[in-house]
Every structure is written in C-alpha cells, then in structure tokens.
C-alpha positions as CSV (number, residue, x, y, z in Angstrom):
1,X,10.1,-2.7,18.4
2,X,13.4,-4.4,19.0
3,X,16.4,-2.3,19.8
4,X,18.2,-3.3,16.3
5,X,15.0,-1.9,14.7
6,X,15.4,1.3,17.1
7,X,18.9,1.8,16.0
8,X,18.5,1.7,12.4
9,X,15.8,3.8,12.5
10,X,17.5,6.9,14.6
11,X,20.4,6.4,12.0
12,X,18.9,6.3,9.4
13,X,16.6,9.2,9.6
14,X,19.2,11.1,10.9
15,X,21.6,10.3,8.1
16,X,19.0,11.0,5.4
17,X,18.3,14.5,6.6
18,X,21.9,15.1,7.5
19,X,22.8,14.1,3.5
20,X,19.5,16.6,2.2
21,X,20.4,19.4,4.1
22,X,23.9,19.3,3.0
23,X,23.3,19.5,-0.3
24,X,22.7,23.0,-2.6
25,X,19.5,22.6,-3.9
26,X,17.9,24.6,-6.5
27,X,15.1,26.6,-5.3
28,X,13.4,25.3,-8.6
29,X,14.5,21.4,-8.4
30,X,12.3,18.8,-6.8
31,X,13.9,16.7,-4.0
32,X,13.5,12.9,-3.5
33,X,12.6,13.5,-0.4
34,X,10.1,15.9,-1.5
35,X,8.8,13.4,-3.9
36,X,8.2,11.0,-1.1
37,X,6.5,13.1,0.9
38,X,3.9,14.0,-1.7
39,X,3.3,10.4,-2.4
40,X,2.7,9.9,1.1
41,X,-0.4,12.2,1.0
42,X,-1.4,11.7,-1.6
43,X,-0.8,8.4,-3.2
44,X,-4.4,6.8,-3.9
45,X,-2.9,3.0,-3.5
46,X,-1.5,4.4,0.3
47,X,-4.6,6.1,1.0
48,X,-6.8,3.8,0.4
49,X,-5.0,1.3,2.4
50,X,-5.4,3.4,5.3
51,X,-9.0,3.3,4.9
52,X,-9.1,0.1,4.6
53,X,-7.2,-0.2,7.7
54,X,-9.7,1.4,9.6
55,X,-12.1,-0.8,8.0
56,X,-10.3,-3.5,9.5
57,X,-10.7,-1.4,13.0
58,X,-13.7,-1.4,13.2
59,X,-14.1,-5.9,13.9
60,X,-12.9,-5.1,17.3
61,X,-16.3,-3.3,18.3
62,X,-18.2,-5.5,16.2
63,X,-16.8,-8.3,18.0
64,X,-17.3,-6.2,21.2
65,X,-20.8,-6.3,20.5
66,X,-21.6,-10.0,21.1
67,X,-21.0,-10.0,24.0
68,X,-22.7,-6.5,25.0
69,X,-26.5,-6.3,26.2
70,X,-29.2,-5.9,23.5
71,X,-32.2,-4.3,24.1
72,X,-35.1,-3.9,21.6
73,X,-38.7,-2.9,21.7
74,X,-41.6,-3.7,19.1
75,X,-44.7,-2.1,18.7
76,X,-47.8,-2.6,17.2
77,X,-51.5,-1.6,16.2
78,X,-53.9,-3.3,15.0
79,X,-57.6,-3.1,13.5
80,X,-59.8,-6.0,13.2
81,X,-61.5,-5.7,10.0
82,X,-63.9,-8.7,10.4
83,X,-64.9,-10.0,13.7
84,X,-64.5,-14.1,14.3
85,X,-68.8,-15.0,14.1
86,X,-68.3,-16.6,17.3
87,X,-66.1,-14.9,19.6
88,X,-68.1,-12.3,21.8
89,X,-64.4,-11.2,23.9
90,X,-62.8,-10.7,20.4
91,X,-61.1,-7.1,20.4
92,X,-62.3,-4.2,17.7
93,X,-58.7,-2.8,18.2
94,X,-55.6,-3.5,20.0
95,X,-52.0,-1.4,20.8
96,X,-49.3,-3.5,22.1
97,X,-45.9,-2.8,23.0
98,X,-42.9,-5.0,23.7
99,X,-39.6,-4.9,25.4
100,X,-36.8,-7.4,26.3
101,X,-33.2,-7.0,27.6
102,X,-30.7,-10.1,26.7
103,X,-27.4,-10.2,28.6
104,X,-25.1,-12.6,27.3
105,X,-23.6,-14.3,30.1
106,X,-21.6,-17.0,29.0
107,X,-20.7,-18.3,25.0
108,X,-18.3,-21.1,25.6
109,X,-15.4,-18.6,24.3
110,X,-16.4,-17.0,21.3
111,X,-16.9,-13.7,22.7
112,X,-13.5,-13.6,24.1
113,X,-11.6,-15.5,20.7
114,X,-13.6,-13.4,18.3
115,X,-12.4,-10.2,20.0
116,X,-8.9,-11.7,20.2
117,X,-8.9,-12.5,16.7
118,X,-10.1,-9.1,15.8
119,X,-7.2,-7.5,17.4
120,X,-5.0,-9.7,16.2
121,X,-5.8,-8.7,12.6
122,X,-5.5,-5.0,13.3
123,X,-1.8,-6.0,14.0
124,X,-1.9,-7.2,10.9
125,X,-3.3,-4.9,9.0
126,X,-0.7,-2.3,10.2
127,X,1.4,-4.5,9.6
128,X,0.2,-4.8,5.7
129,X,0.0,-1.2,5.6
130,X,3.6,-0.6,6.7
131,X,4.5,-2.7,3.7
132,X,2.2,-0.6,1.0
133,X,3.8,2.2,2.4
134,X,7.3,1.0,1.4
135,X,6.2,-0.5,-1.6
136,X,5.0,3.1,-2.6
137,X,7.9,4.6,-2.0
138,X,9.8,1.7,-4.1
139,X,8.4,2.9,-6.7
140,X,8.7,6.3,-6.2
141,X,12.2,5.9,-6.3
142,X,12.5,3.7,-9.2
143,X,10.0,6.6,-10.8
144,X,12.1,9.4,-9.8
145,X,15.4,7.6,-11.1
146,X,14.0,6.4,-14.0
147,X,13.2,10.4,-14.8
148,X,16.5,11.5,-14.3
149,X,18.1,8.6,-16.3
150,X,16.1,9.1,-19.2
151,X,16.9,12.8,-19.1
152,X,20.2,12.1,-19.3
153,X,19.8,9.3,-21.8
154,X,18.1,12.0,-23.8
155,X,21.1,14.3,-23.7
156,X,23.1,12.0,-24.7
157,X,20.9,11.0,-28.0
158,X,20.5,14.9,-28.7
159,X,24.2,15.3,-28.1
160,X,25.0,12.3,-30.6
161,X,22.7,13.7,-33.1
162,X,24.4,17.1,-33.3
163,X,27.5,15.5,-33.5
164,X,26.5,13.0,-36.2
165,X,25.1,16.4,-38.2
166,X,28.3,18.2,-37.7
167,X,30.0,15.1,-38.9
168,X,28.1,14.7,-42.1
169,X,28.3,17.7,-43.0
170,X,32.3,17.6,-42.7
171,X,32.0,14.3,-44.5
172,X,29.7,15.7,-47.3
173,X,32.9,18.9,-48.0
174,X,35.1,16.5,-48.2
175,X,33.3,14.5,-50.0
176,X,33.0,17.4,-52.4
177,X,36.5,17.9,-52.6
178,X,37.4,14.0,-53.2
179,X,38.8,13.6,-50.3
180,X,36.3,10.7,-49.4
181,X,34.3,8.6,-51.0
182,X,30.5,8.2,-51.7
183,X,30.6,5.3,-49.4
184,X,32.0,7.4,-46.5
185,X,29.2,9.8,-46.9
186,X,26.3,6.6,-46.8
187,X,27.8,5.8,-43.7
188,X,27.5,8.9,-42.2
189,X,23.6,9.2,-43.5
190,X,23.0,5.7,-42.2
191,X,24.4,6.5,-38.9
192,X,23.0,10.0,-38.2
193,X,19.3,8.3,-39.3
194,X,20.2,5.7,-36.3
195,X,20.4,7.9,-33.8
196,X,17.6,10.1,-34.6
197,X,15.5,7.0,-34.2
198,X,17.3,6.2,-31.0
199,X,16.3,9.8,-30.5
200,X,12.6,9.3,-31.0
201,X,12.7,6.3,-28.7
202,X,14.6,8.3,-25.8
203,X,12.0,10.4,-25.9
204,X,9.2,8.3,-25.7
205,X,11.2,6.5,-22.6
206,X,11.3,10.1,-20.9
207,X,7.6,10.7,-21.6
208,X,6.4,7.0,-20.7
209,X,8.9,7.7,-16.9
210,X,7.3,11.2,-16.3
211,X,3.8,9.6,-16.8
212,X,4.2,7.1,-14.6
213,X,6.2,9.4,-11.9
214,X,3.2,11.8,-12.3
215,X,0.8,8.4,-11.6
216,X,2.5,8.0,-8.2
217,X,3.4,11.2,-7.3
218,X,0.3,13.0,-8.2
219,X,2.5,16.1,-10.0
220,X,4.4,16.1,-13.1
221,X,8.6,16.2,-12.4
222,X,10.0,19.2,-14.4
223,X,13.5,19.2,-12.8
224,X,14.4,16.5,-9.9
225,X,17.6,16.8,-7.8
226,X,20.2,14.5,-7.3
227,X,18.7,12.1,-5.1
228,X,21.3,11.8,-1.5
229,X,23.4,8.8,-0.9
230,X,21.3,6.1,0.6
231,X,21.4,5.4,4.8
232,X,21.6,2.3,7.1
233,X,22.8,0.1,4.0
234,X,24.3,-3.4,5.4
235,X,27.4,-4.0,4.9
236,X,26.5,-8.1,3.9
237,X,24.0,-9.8,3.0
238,X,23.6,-12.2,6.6
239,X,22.7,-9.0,8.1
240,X,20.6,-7.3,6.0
241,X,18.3,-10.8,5.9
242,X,18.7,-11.1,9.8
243,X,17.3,-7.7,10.0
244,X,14.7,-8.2,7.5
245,X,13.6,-11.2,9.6
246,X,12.8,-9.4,12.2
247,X,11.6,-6.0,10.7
248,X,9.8,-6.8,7.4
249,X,6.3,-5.7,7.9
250,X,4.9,-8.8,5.5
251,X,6.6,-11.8,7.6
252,X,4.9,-9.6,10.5
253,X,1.4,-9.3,8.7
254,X,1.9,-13.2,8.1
255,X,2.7,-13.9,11.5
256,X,-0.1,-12.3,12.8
257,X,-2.9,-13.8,10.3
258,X,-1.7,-17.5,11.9
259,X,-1.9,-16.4,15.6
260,X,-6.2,-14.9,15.0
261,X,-6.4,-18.2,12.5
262,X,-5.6,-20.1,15.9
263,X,-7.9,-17.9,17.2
264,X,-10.8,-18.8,15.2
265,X,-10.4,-22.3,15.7
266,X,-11.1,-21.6,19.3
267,X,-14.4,-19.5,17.9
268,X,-15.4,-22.6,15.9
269,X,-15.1,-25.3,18.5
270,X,-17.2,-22.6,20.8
271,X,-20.3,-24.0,18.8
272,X,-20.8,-26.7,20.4
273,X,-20.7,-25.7,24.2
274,X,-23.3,-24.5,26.1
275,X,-24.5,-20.8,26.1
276,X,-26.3,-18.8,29.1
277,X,-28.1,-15.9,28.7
278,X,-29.6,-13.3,30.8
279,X,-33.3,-12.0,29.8
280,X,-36.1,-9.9,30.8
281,X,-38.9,-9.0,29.3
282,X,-41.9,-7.0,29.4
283,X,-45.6,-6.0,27.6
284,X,-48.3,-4.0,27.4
285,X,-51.3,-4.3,25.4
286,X,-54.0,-1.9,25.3
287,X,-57.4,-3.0,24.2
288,X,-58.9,0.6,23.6
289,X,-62.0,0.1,25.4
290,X,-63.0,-2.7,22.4
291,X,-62.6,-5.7,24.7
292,X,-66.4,-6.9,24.8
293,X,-67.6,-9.4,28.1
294,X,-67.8,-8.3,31.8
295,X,-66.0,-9.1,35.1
296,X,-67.0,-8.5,38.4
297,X,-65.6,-6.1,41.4
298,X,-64.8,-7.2,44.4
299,X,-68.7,-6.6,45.5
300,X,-70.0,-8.7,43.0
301,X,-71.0,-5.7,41.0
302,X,-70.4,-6.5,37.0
303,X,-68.2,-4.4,35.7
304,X,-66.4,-4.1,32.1
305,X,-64.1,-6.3,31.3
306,X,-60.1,-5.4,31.2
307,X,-58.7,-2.8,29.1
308,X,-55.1,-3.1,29.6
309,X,-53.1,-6.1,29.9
310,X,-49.1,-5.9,31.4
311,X,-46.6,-8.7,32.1
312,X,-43.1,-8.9,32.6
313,X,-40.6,-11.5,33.2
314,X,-37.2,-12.0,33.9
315,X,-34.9,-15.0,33.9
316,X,-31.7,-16.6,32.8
317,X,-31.8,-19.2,29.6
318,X,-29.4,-21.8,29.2
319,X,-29.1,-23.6,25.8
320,X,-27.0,-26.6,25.1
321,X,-26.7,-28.0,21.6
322,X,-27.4,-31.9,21.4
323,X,-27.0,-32.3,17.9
324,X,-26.3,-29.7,14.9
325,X,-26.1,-31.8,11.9
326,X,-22.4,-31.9,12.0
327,X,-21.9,-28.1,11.9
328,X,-19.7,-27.2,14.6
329,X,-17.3,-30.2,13.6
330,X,-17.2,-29.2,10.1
331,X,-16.6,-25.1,11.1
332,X,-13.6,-26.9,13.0
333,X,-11.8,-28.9,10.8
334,X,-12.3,-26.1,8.3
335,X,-10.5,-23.4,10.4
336,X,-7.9,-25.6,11.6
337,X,-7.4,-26.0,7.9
338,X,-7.2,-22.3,7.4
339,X,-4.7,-21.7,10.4
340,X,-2.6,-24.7,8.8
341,X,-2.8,-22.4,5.4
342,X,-1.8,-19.7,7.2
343,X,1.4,-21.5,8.6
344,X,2.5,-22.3,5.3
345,X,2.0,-18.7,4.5
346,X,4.5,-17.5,7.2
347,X,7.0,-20.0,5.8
348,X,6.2,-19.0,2.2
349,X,6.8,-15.1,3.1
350,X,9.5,-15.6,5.0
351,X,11.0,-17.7,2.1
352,X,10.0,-14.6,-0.2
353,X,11.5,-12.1,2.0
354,X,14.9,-13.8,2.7
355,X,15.2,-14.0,-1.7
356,X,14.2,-11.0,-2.1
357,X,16.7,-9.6,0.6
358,X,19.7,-11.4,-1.3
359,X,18.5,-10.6,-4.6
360,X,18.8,-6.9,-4.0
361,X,21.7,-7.0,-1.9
362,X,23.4,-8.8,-4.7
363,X,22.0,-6.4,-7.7
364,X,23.1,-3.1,-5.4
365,X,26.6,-5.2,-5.1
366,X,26.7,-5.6,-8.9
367,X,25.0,-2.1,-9.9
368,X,28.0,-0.7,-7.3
369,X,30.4,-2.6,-10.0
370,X,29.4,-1.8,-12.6
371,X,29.0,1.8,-12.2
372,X,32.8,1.5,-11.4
373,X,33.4,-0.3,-15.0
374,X,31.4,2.1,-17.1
375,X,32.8,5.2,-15.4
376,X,36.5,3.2,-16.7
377,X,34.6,2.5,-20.1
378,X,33.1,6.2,-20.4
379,X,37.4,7.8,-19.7
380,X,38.5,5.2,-22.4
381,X,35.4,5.5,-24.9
382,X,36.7,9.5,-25.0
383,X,39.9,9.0,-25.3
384,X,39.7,6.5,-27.7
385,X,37.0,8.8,-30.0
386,X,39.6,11.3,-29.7
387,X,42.5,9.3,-30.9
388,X,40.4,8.2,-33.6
389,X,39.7,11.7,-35.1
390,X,43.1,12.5,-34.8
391,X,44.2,9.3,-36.7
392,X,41.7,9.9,-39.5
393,X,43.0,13.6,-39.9
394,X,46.7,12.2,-41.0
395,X,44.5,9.3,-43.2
396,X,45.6,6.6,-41.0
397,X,41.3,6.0,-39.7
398,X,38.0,5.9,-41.7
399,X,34.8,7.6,-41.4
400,X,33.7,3.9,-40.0
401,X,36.2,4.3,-37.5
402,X,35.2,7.5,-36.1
403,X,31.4,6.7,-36.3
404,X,31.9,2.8,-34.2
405,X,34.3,5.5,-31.6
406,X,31.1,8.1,-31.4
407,X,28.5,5.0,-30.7
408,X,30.6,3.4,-28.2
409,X,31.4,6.8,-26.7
410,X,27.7,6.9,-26.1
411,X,26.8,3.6,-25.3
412,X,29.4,3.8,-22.7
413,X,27.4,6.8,-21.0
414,X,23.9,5.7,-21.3
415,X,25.7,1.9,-19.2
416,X,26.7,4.7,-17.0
417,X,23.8,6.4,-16.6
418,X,21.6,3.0,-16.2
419,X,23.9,1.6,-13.5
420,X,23.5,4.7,-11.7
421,X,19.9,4.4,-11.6
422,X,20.4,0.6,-10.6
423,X,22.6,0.8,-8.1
424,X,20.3,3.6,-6.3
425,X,16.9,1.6,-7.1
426,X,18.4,-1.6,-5.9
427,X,20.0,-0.4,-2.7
428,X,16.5,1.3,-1.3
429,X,14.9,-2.0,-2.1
430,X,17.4,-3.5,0.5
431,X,15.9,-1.0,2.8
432,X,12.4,-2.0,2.0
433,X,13.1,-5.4,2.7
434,X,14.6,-4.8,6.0
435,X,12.0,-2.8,6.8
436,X,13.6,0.7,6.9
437,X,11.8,2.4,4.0
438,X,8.6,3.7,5.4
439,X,8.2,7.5,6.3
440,X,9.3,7.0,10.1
441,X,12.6,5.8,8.5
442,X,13.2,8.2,5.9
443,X,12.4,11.3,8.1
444,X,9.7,12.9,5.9
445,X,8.4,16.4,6.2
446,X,5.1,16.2,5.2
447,X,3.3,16.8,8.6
448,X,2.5,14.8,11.1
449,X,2.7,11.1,10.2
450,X,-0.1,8.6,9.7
451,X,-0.5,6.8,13.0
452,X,-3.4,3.6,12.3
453,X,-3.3,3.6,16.0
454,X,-5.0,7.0,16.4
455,X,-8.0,5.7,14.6
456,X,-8.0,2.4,16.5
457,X,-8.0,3.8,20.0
458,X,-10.9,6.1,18.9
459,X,-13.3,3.1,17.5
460,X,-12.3,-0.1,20.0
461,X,-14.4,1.2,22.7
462,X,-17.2,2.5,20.9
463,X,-20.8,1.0,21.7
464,X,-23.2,3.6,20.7
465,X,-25.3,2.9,17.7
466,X,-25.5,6.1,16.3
467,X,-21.7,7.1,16.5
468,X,-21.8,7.5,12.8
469,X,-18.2,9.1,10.9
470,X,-18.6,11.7,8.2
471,X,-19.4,11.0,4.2
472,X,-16.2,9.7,3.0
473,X,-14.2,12.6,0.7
474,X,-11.3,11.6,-1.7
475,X,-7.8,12.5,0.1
476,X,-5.4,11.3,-3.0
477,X,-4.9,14.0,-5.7
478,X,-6.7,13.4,-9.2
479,X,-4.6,14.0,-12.3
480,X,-7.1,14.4,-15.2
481,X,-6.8,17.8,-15.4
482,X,-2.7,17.5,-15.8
483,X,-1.3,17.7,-19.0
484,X,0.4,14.8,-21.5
485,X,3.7,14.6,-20.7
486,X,6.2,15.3,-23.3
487,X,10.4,14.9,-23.8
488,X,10.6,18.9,-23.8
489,X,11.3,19.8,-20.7
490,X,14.6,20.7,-18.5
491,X,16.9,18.4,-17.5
492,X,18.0,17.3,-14.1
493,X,19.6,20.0,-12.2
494,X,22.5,17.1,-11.2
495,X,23.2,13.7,-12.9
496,X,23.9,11.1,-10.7
C-alpha cells in the first residue's frame, strides 16, 4: 500500500465517522452507513465472491501438490476359477499387495511457475474482490438515494395534488358565481388529472427504489437519514485519475492476471525438459498354500514350493521427451498468446478506469451546479407562483397562469431533488474509482472486516488429504419472506 493510498484512507475513515457521529439521528431512521454495513454481510453478490475467493485459494496447495511425494498402495485377491490344463505351478488363490513412493525431484520448472502462478492469482482475486465490494456499495448508495429522492418526489406530487384540489374547487365557486369561465374550470380538471397520474407514477418509482434497495440490502428502508457529506473528494480531475491509477483494485486485478499469464508460459515451455523422479517400491504376494510343485532345502530334502513372494526396489527415473507430436510448442505459443491478451487487458482497464474517473468527476462537477441552479430556480418558481396568485386576485392573471406557476413550482423541486441525488451518487463513484469505497475506507461498524488473507494463510500450507472444511451454509439474507413494497410508508427523516 503506497503512502497516498495510506493517507486517503486514515482521512477518509476518520472524516466519515467524524460527519456520522455529528449528526442527530433518529433512533428510528436508518443511516447510510448502516445500510452499508448490512450489505456488507449480507449482500449475496459480496458473499459469494468471497467464496469464490477462497476457491481461488485453494490452487496454491494444489499446485503445492506436484511437487510433494505420493504414495499409494494397491491390493488384491484373487480366485482362479479354472486352472490353465497345463500348468501344474498355477496358483488356486493368490493375495498381493503393492506399495510405491514417487518423489519428484526435478520438473524443468513447472512446479515452481505453477505455484507462482497460483499466487499470483490470489493477488488477483483480492484484488477482484476489492472491486465487487465497491461496486456493492455503488449501488447501495445509488439505492439508498434513489429511496430518499423518490420520497421526496412523492411529496411533492401529493403536495401538487392537494393543491390542484383546493384550486379546483376555488375555480369551480367561482365558476358558480360567473366570475370565470367554463374553460377556466377544464383547465383546472385537466391539470389536477395530470398530476394524479404523475402521482401514480411517483409511486411506482418509490416502490420499484425500495425493491431494489431491499434486493441489495437484504431489509426493506422505512425511513433513511440524510446520508453525511462525502470524504477524501479530489479537488481535480488529474488527481483523482493519478490516484485511481494506483489504487483501483481492477487495473490491480489486471495487472496481476498478466504477471501469472507470464507465469504459465514458463509452465508450458516446462514440457519439453527433462523430468527426474525419485521411486521406490515394494510387493508382497501370498499364494495361500495353493502354489503346487516342490523345491528342495538345503539337504536335498524336497520340500513345498514357496508360499510368499516379496520384492522391493528403489531408484531414481529420469524421462526426457524426444518428440510429443508438437504439444509442448503448441501449449507455448498458446499461452504466450494468452499473456499477450492479458496485456491488452491491462491497457484496456486502465483505459476504462482513467474514463470512468473523469466521467464522474465531471458529472459530481455538474450535479454540484446544478444543484446550485435549481435551489435559484426553486426561490424564483415560489416567488413567482406567489406573484401570480396575487395578480390573478386583482384580474390581471388567468387560471392558466397560476396552474404553468404551480407545475414549474414543482418541476423546479423535483430538478432539485434529482441533482441532489446526482451529485451524491456521482461523487462516491469518484471514490470507487480511486479506490476508496471499500469497507476499510468508509469505516464500517459491522464487526470485524473480511480479511481473504485469513483464509489464505490457513489453506497455502495444507497437505493432508483429509483436511476437509464444513458443508457450505448460505451467509447472505434471503428475502422471500419480506413483503411487496408499497408507496405508503414515512418519508425520509431529512431531505437532502
């Protein structure tokens, strides 16, 4: 970990937990934080690439293993059913019993690359599991905004709707009294049956977010808090991609897969070098006293002929390939094709990562604007609906009037409301592609934190065959038994 990386980190956590604790919470109102860390458990997608990390473990020990000792033993019994016609020696029965030890001695390399390899792609596997984890927690975020910002583009609607009634209604008197026309009044009915179906579709928005947020999360939101201001944003776009280049955990991961690729052309051209190998070997065959003929002792007396046979041997073996059918060449030029794939890849994440970097940067930068424009366009949208009913209580503004001053009142808001939950989504995804949006980085309370290192220490070393690990159990939270998520619920204890 460079020291950049170090610093961002410290600061960051520290400046997330400094914002959370600062702020009043309600005992009742889930935190993003708290959010986070229940994805973090639970989340199926981040679970199950841990599991597949240790997966990915476990090649170290099974590359370990060629170049270990192996020993087996056969046995064997065996009952002659019908005797050969002409064979008077020929066994009724026989037990026999085999052993052999093979010591690998020397594999031209492939022992040493394949175990190299194997480590190599545990880096990257953490590597890829960093990223899922901030890839989780993207969408987390965007899940948890999204919530609040349809909450709040709910309110709105309802809000509109009332008002539209009341309106209506004070159209329709007046109406009644001459004062306005039929005309005035179709407006108003046209206008109110607009924003109940902008209603309808707010609250399918709302319902379609908590769904989704329940997906990731693994419990529905009822009331989320104001999510705190985000930490260890840069302040331009050159560093945020010079940190990215040297933090992102999928220009690591691809950085990685090239090094073991070079490594497995080293494997491959191992094929075709010699190999020496250690062996011993022993037997034992019992004939069960149905070995027929006779021998004699050392006085000439005759005697029956052997029972028991034994035998052992021991040696080294040394094998060197001549001619394979062009194997070995071909395994070659095919992983040296595959490590050249694998350099492209590093270019072509590297590429991704730097545009994604920008993009964001550049969307937070705009989100951060516009949030500043619609909170000018929300003041003027009231004022200006204010004027306007004044104005058409002297006769000099329409219905029309009032009703275009009401929808851009709330069209104003909802911009507002939107850019809010932009400008928030887009800056954490300039922290996830930097690299600082992973639990370690946002300080997490959620217990100790998933370490893929604890379970590769435990397994490199391993060499018994029977070092088994338990029935696999689900860790991620099921949500069948949860209910369909509706619009009627609280909203959020703070708007953004």
């Amino acid at each position: 970990m460079t020291a950049k990386r170090k610093f961002y980190r410290h600061h960051a956590a520290a400046a997330l937990l400094l914002l959370s604790s600062a702020l009043t919470v309600s005992a009742q109102a889930e935190t993003l934080q708290g959010a986070l860390a229940k994805a973090y458990v639970s989340n199926p997608t981040l679970t199950g690439a841990r599991a597949g990390q240790r997966a990915t473990d476990e090649n170290v020990p099974i590359q370990k293993a060629a170049g270990r000792p192996n020993a087996d033993v056969t046995g064997s019994f065996s009952e002659s059913v019908l005797k050969p016609t002409i064979s008077f020696t020929s066994p009724q029965r026989t037990v026999n019993a085999q052993a052999s030890l093979n010591v690998p001695i020397y594999s031209g390399g492939a022992v040493r690359n394949g175990v190299k390899a194997a480590k190599v792609r545990v880096e990257a596997g953490q590597a890829n599991l960093r990223g899922t984890e901030a890839s989780i927690f993207s969408q987390v975020v965007a899940a948890y905004m999204d919530v609040i910002r349809d909450n709040a583009v709910l309110s709105l609607n309802q809000s509109n709707v009332k008002a539209l009634e009341v309106n209506l209604q004070a159209t329709n008197d007046r109406f009644e009294v001459g004062d306005l026309t039929r005309t005035d009044v179709a407006q108003s009915q046209s206008r109110l049956a607009i924003a109940r179906s902008d209603l309808q579709t707010a609250e399918a928005n709302l319902v379609t977010s908590r769904e989704n947020y329940l997906a990731l999360v693994g419990e529905a939101p009822d009331t989320l808090d104001t999510p705190p201001a985000l930490p260890g944003l840069p302040a331009t776009p050159q560093i945020a991609v010079q940190v990215a280049l040297n933090d992102n955990p999928d220009i690591l991961a691809a950085k990685q897969s090239r090094i073991a690729a070079g490594y497995d052309v080293k494997v491959a051209r191992a094929g075709r070098l010699p190999t020496v190998t250690g062996f011993t070997q022993a037997g034992y065959t019992n004939y069960l006293h149905t070995l027929g003929g006779t021998a004699q002792d050392a006085q000439g007396n005759a005697v029956e002929g052997p029972q028991i046979n034994k035998q052992a041997a021991a040696g080294v073996q040394l094998s060197i390939p001549l001619y394979q059918g062009g194997r070995p060449a071909a395994q070659v030029r095919q992983n040296q094709a595959l490590e050249s794939q694998a350099i492209e890849r590093e270019i072509e994440v590297e590429r991704g990562v730097i545009s994604q970097t920008r993009a964001a940067y550049a969307s937070w930068q705009a989100s951060l604007e516009s949030i500043e424009s619609n909170q000018k366009a929300v003041e003027a949208a009231n004022l200006s609906l204010e004027g306007v009913r004044a104005e058409n209580s002297v006769g000099s503004r329409t219905i029309l009037d009032i009703l275009n001053a009401e929808q851009e009142a709330l069209n104003a808001k909802v911009l507002l409301v939107t850019a809010q939950r932009n400008a928030y989504v887009a800056g954490f995804s300039v922290l996830a592609a930097m690299g600082h949006a992973e639990a370690g980085d946002l300080g997490l309370d959620s217990g100790t934190l998933y370490d893929p290192m604890v379970n590769y220490e435990r397994v490199k070393g391993k060499w018994l065959d029977w070092s088994f690990d338990g029935k696999p159990v689900p860790v991620a939270t099921r949500t069948v038994d949860t209910s369909a998520q509706n619009a009627n619920v609280a909203p959020a204890t703070r708007q953004p």
